[in-house]
mmCIF file of C-alpha atoms in Angstrom:
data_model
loop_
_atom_site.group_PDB
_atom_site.id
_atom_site.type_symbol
_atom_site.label_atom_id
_atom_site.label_comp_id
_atom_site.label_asym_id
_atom_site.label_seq_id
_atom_site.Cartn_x
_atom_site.Cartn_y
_atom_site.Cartn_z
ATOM 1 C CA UNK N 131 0.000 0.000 0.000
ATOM 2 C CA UNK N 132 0.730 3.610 -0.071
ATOM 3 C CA UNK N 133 1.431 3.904 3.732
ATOM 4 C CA UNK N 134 1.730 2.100 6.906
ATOM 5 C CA UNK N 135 -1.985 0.647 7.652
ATOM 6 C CA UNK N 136 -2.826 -0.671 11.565
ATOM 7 C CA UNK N 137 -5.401 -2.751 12.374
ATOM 8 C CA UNK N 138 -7.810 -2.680 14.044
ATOM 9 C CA UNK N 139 -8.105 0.841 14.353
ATOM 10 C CA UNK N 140 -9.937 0.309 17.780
ATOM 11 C CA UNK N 141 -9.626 -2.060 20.616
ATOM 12 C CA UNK N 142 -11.255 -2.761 23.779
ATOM 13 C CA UNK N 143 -10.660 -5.573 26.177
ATOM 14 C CA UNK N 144 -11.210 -6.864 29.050
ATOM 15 C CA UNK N 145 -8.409 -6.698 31.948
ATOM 16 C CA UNK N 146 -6.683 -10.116 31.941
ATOM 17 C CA UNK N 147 -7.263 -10.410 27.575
ATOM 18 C CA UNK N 148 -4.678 -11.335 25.056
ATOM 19 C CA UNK N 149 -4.670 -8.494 22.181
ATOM 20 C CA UNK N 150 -2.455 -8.600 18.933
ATOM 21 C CA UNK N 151 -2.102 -5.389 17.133
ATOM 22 C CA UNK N 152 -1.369 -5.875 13.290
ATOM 23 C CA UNK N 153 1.264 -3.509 11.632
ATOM 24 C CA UNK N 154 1.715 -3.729 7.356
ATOM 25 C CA UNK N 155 4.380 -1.555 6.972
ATOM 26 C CA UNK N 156 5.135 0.411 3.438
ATOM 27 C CA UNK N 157 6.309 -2.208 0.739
ATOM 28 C CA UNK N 158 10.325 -2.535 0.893
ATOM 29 C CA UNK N 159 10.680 -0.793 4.203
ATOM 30 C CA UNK N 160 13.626 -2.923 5.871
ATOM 31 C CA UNK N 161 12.830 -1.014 9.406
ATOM 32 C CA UNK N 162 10.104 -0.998 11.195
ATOM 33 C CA UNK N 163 9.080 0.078 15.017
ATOM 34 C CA UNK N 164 6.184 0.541 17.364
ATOM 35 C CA UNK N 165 5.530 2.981 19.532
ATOM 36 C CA UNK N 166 3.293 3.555 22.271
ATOM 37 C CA UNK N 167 1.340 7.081 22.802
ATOM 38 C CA UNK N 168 -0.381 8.143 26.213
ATOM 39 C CA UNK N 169 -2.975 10.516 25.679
ATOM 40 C CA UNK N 170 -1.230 14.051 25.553
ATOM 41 C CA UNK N 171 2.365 13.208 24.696
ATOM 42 C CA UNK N 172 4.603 11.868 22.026
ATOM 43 C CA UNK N 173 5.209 8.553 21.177
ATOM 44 C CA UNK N 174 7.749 6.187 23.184
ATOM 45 C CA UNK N 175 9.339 3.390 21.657
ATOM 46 C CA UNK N 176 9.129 -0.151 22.007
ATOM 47 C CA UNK N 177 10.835 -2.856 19.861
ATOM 48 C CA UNK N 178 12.522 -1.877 16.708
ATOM 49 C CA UNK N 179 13.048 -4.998 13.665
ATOM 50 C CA UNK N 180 15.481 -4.909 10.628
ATOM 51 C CA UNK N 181 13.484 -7.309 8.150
ATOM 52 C CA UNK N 182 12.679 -10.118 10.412
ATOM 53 C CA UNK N 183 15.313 -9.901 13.209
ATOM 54 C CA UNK N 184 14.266 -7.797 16.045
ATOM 55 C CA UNK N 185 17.209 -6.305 17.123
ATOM 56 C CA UNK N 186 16.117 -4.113 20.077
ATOM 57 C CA UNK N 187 12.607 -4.701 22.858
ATOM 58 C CA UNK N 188 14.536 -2.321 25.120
ATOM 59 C CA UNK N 189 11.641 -0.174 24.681
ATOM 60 C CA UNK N 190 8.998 -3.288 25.856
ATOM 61 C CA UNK N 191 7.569 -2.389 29.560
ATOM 62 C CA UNK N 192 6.960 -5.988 30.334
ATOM 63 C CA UNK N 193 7.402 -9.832 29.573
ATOM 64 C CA UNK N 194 4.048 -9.398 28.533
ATOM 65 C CA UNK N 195 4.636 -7.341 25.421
ATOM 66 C CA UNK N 196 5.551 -9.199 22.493
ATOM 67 C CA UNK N 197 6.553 -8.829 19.009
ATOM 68 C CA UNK N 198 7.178 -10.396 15.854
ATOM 69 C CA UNK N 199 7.977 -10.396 12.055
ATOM 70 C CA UNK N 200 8.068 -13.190 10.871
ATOM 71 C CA UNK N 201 8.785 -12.697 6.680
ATOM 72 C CA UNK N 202 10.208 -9.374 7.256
ATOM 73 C CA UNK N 203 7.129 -7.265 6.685
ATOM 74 C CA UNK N 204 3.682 -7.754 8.387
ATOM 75 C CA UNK N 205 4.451 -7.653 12.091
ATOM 76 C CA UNK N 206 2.076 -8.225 14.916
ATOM 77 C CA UNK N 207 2.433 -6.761 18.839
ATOM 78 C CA UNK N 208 0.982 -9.192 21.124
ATOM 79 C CA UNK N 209 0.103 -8.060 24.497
ATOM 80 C CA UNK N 210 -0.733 -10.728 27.190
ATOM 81 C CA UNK N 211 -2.885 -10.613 30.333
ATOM 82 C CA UNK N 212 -3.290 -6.907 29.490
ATOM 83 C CA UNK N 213 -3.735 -4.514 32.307
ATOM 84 C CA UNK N 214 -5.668 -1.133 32.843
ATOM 85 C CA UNK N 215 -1.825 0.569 32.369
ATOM 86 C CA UNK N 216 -1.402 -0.579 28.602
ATOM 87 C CA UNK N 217 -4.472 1.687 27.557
ATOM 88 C CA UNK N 218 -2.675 4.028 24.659
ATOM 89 C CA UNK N 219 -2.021 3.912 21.019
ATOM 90 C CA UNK N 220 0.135 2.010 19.271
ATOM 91 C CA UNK N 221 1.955 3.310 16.437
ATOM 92 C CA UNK N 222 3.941 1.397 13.827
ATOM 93 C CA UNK N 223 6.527 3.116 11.650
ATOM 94 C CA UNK N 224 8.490 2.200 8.954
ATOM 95 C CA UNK N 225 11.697 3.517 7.131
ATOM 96 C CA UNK N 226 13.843 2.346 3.861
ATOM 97 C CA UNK N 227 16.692 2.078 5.705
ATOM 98 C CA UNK N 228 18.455 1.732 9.411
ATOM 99 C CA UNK N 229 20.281 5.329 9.887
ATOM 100 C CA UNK N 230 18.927 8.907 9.452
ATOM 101 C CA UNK N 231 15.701 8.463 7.605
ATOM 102 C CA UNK N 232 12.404 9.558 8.144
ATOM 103 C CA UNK N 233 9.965 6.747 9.825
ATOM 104 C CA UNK N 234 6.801 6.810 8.439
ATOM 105 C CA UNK N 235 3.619 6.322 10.713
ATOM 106 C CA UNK N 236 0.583 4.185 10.222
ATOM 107 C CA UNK N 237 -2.706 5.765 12.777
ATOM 108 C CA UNK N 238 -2.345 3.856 15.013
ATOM 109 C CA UNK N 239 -4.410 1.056 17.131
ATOM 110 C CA UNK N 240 -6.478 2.809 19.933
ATOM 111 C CA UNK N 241 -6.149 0.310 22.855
ATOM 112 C CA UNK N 242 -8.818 0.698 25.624
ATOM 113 C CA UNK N 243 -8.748 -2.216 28.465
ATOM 114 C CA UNK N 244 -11.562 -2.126 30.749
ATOM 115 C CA UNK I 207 12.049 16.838 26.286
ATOM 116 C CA UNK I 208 10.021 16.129 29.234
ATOM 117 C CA UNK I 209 6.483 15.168 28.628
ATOM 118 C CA UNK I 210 4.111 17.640 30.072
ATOM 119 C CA UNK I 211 0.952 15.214 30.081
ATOM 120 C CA UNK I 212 -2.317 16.636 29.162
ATOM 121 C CA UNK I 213 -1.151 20.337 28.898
ATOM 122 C CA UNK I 214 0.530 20.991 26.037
ATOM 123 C CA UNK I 215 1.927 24.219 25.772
ATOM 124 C CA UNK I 216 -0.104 26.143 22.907
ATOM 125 C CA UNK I 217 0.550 28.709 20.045
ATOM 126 C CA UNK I 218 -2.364 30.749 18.100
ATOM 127 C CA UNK I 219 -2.002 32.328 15.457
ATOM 128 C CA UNK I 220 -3.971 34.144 12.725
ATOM 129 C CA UNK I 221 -4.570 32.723 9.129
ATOM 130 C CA UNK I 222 -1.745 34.287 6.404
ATOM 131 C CA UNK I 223 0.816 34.655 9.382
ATOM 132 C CA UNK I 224 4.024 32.711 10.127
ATOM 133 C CA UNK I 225 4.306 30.519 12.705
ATOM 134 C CA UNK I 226 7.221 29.161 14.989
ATOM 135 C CA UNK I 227 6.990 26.046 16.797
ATOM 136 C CA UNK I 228 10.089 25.851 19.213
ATOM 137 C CA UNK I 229 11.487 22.680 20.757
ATOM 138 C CA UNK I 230 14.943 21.587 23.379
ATOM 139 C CA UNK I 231 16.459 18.769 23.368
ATOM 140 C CA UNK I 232 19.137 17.146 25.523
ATOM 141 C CA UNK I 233 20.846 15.053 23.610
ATOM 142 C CA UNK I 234 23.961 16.686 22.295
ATOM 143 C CA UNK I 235 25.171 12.997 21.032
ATOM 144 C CA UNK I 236 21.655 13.720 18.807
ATOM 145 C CA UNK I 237 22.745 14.226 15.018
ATOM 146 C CA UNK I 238 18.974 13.607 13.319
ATOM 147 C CA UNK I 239 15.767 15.577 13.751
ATOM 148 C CA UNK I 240 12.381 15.379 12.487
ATOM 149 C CA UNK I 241 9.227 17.422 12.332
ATOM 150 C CA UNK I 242 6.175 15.602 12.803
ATOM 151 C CA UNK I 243 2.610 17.113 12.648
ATOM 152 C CA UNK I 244 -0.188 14.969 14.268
ATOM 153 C CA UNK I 245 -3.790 15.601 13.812
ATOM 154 C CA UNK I 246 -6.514 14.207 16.102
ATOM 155 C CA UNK I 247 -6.898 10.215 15.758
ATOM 156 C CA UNK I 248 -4.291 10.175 12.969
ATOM 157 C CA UNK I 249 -0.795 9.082 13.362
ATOM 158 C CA UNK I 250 2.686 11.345 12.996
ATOM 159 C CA UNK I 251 3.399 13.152 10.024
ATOM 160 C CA UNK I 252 6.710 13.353 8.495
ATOM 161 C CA UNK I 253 7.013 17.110 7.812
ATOM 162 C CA UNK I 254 11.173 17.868 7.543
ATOM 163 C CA UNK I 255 13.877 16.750 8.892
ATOM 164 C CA UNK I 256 17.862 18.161 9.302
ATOM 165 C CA UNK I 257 20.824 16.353 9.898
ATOM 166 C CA UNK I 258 23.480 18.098 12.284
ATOM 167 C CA UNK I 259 25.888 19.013 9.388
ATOM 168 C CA UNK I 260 23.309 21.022 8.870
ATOM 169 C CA UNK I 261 21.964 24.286 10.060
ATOM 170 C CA UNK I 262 18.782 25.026 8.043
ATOM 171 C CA UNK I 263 16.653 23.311 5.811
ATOM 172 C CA UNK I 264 14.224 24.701 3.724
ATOM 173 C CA UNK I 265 10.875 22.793 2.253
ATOM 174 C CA UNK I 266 7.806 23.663 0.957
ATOM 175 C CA UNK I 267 6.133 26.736 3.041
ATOM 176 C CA UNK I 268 8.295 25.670 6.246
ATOM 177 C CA UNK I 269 12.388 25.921 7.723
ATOM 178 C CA UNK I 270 13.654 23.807 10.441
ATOM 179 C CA UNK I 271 16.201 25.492 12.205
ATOM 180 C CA UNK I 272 18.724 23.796 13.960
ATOM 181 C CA UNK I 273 20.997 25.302 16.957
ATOM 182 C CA UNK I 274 23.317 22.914 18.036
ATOM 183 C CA UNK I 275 25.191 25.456 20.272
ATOM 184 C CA UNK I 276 22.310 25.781 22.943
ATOM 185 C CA UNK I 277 20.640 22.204 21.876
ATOM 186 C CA UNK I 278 17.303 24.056 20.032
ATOM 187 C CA UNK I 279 15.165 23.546 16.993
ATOM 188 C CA UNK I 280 12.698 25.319 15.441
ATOM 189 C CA UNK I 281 9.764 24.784 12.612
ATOM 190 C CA UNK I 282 8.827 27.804 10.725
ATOM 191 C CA UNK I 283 5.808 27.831 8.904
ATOM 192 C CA UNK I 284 4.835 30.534 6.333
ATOM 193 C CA UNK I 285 1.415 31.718 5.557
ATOM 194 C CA UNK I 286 0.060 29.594 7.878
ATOM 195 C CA UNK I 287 -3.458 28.007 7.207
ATOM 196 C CA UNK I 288 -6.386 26.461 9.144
ATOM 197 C CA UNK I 289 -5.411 22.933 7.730
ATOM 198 C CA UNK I 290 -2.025 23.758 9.574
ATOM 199 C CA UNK I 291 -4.190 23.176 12.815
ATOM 200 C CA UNK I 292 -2.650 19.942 14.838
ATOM 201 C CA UNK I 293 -0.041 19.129 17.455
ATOM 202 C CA UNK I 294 3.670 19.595 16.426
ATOM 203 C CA UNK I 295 6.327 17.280 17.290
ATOM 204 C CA UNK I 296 9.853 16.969 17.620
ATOM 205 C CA UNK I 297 11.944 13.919 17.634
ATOM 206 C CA UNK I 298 15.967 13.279 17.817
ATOM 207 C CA UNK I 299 17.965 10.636 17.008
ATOM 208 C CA UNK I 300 21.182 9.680 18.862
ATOM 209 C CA UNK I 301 24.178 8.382 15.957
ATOM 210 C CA UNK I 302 24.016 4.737 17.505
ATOM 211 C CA UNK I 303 20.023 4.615 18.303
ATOM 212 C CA UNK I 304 17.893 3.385 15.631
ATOM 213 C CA UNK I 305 14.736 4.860 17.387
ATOM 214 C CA UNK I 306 13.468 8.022 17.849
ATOM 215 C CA UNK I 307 13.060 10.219 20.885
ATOM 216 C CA UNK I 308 9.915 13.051 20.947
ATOM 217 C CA UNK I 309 9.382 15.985 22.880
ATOM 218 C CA UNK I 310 6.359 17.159 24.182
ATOM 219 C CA UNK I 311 4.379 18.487 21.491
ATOM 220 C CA UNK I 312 2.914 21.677 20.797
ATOM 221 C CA UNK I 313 -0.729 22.362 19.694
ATOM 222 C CA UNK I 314 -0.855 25.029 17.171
ATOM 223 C CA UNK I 315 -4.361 26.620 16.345
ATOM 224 C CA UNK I 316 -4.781 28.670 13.450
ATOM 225 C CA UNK I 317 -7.470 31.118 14.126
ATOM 226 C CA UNK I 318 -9.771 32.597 11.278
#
């Protein structure tokens, strides 16, 4: 596609669900992240993967966030027994490249857990 | 920058005139910075970005600024418009990071 697309668009679970947050980055993009966004400030990252490897989660608040990309271009954020704290959006970007190039955002998955 | 929550701070100006969107960062190991501009239930978008070999950058009705001296940045936007209307982000990127780091935004309204 054009751009990055997220889906679903809008989530709500339960406290104590599993969620998985789809990311299809921009065909070609060898980067991709995902970012999390509390209401009122700018996204924080979370896991960063060059094609399939993911070489950083220092950005993951818990064993219970999860991420993967498997082929190198759809990736998936799976959150596990999720809590009232992981409410947010989550934002995937891609870029061409690693190094100084502009990441490109999809809108993002609003996450509301009840 | 530090994240001021649910306040952001706020600039208005008037339709036709130019606006300037400042931002700090900390980071003088920083050598990338982008301009994002995020409107309500969409995600970032790229606006301009400047390298630190660089001082000024020029694109299409806005200038990003960069100071390195006293660690600012600035987004100049000419003849702004309502459609200009939407928080305003900064981000930095250390040489060895691969991610991004944002500042707290700033909500610019354009008023009629």
């Amino acid at each position: 596609g054009a751009g990055v697309s997220q889906s679903p668009r809008y989530k709500v679970a339960k406290r104590g669900q599993d969620v998985a947050l789809r990311c299809d980055p921009i065909s070609g993009h060898v980067s991709l992240f995902w970012y999390q966004q509390a209401l009122g400030q700018g996204p924080e990252f979370l896991t960063y993967f060059q094609n399939e490897a993911q070489l950083d989660k220092s950005g993951l608040p818990s064993d219970r966030f999860f991420a993967e990309r498997p082929e190198g271009s759809v990736s998936t954020l799976k959150i596990q027994r999720t809590q009232q704290e992981d409410s947010a959006v989550y934002l995937c970007a891609s870029s061409f490249k690693e190094g100084n190039q502009p990441q490109h955002f999809g809108d993002g998955t609003r996450l509301s857990i009840l | 920058g530090e994240s001021v929550g649910l306040h952001l701070p706020t600039l208005s100006v008037q339709e036709g005139d130019n606006s300037i969107i400042n931002c700090a960062y900390s980071n003088s190991a920083s050598d990338y910075f982008i301009w994002y501009k995020q409107e309500s239930g969409k995600g970032p978008q790229f606006i301009i970005d400047i390298r630190s070999n660089m001082d000024k950058r020029q694109g299409q009705r806005v200038t990003v600024l960069l100071n390195k001296t006293v660690k600012h940045l600035s987004l100049q936007i000419a003849a702004t418009q309502p459609g200009d209307s939407a928080v305003y982000f900064c981000a930095e990127k250390e040489g060895s990071a691969r991610q991004l780091t944002f500042g707290s935004g700033t909500q610019l309204t354009v008023l009629p």
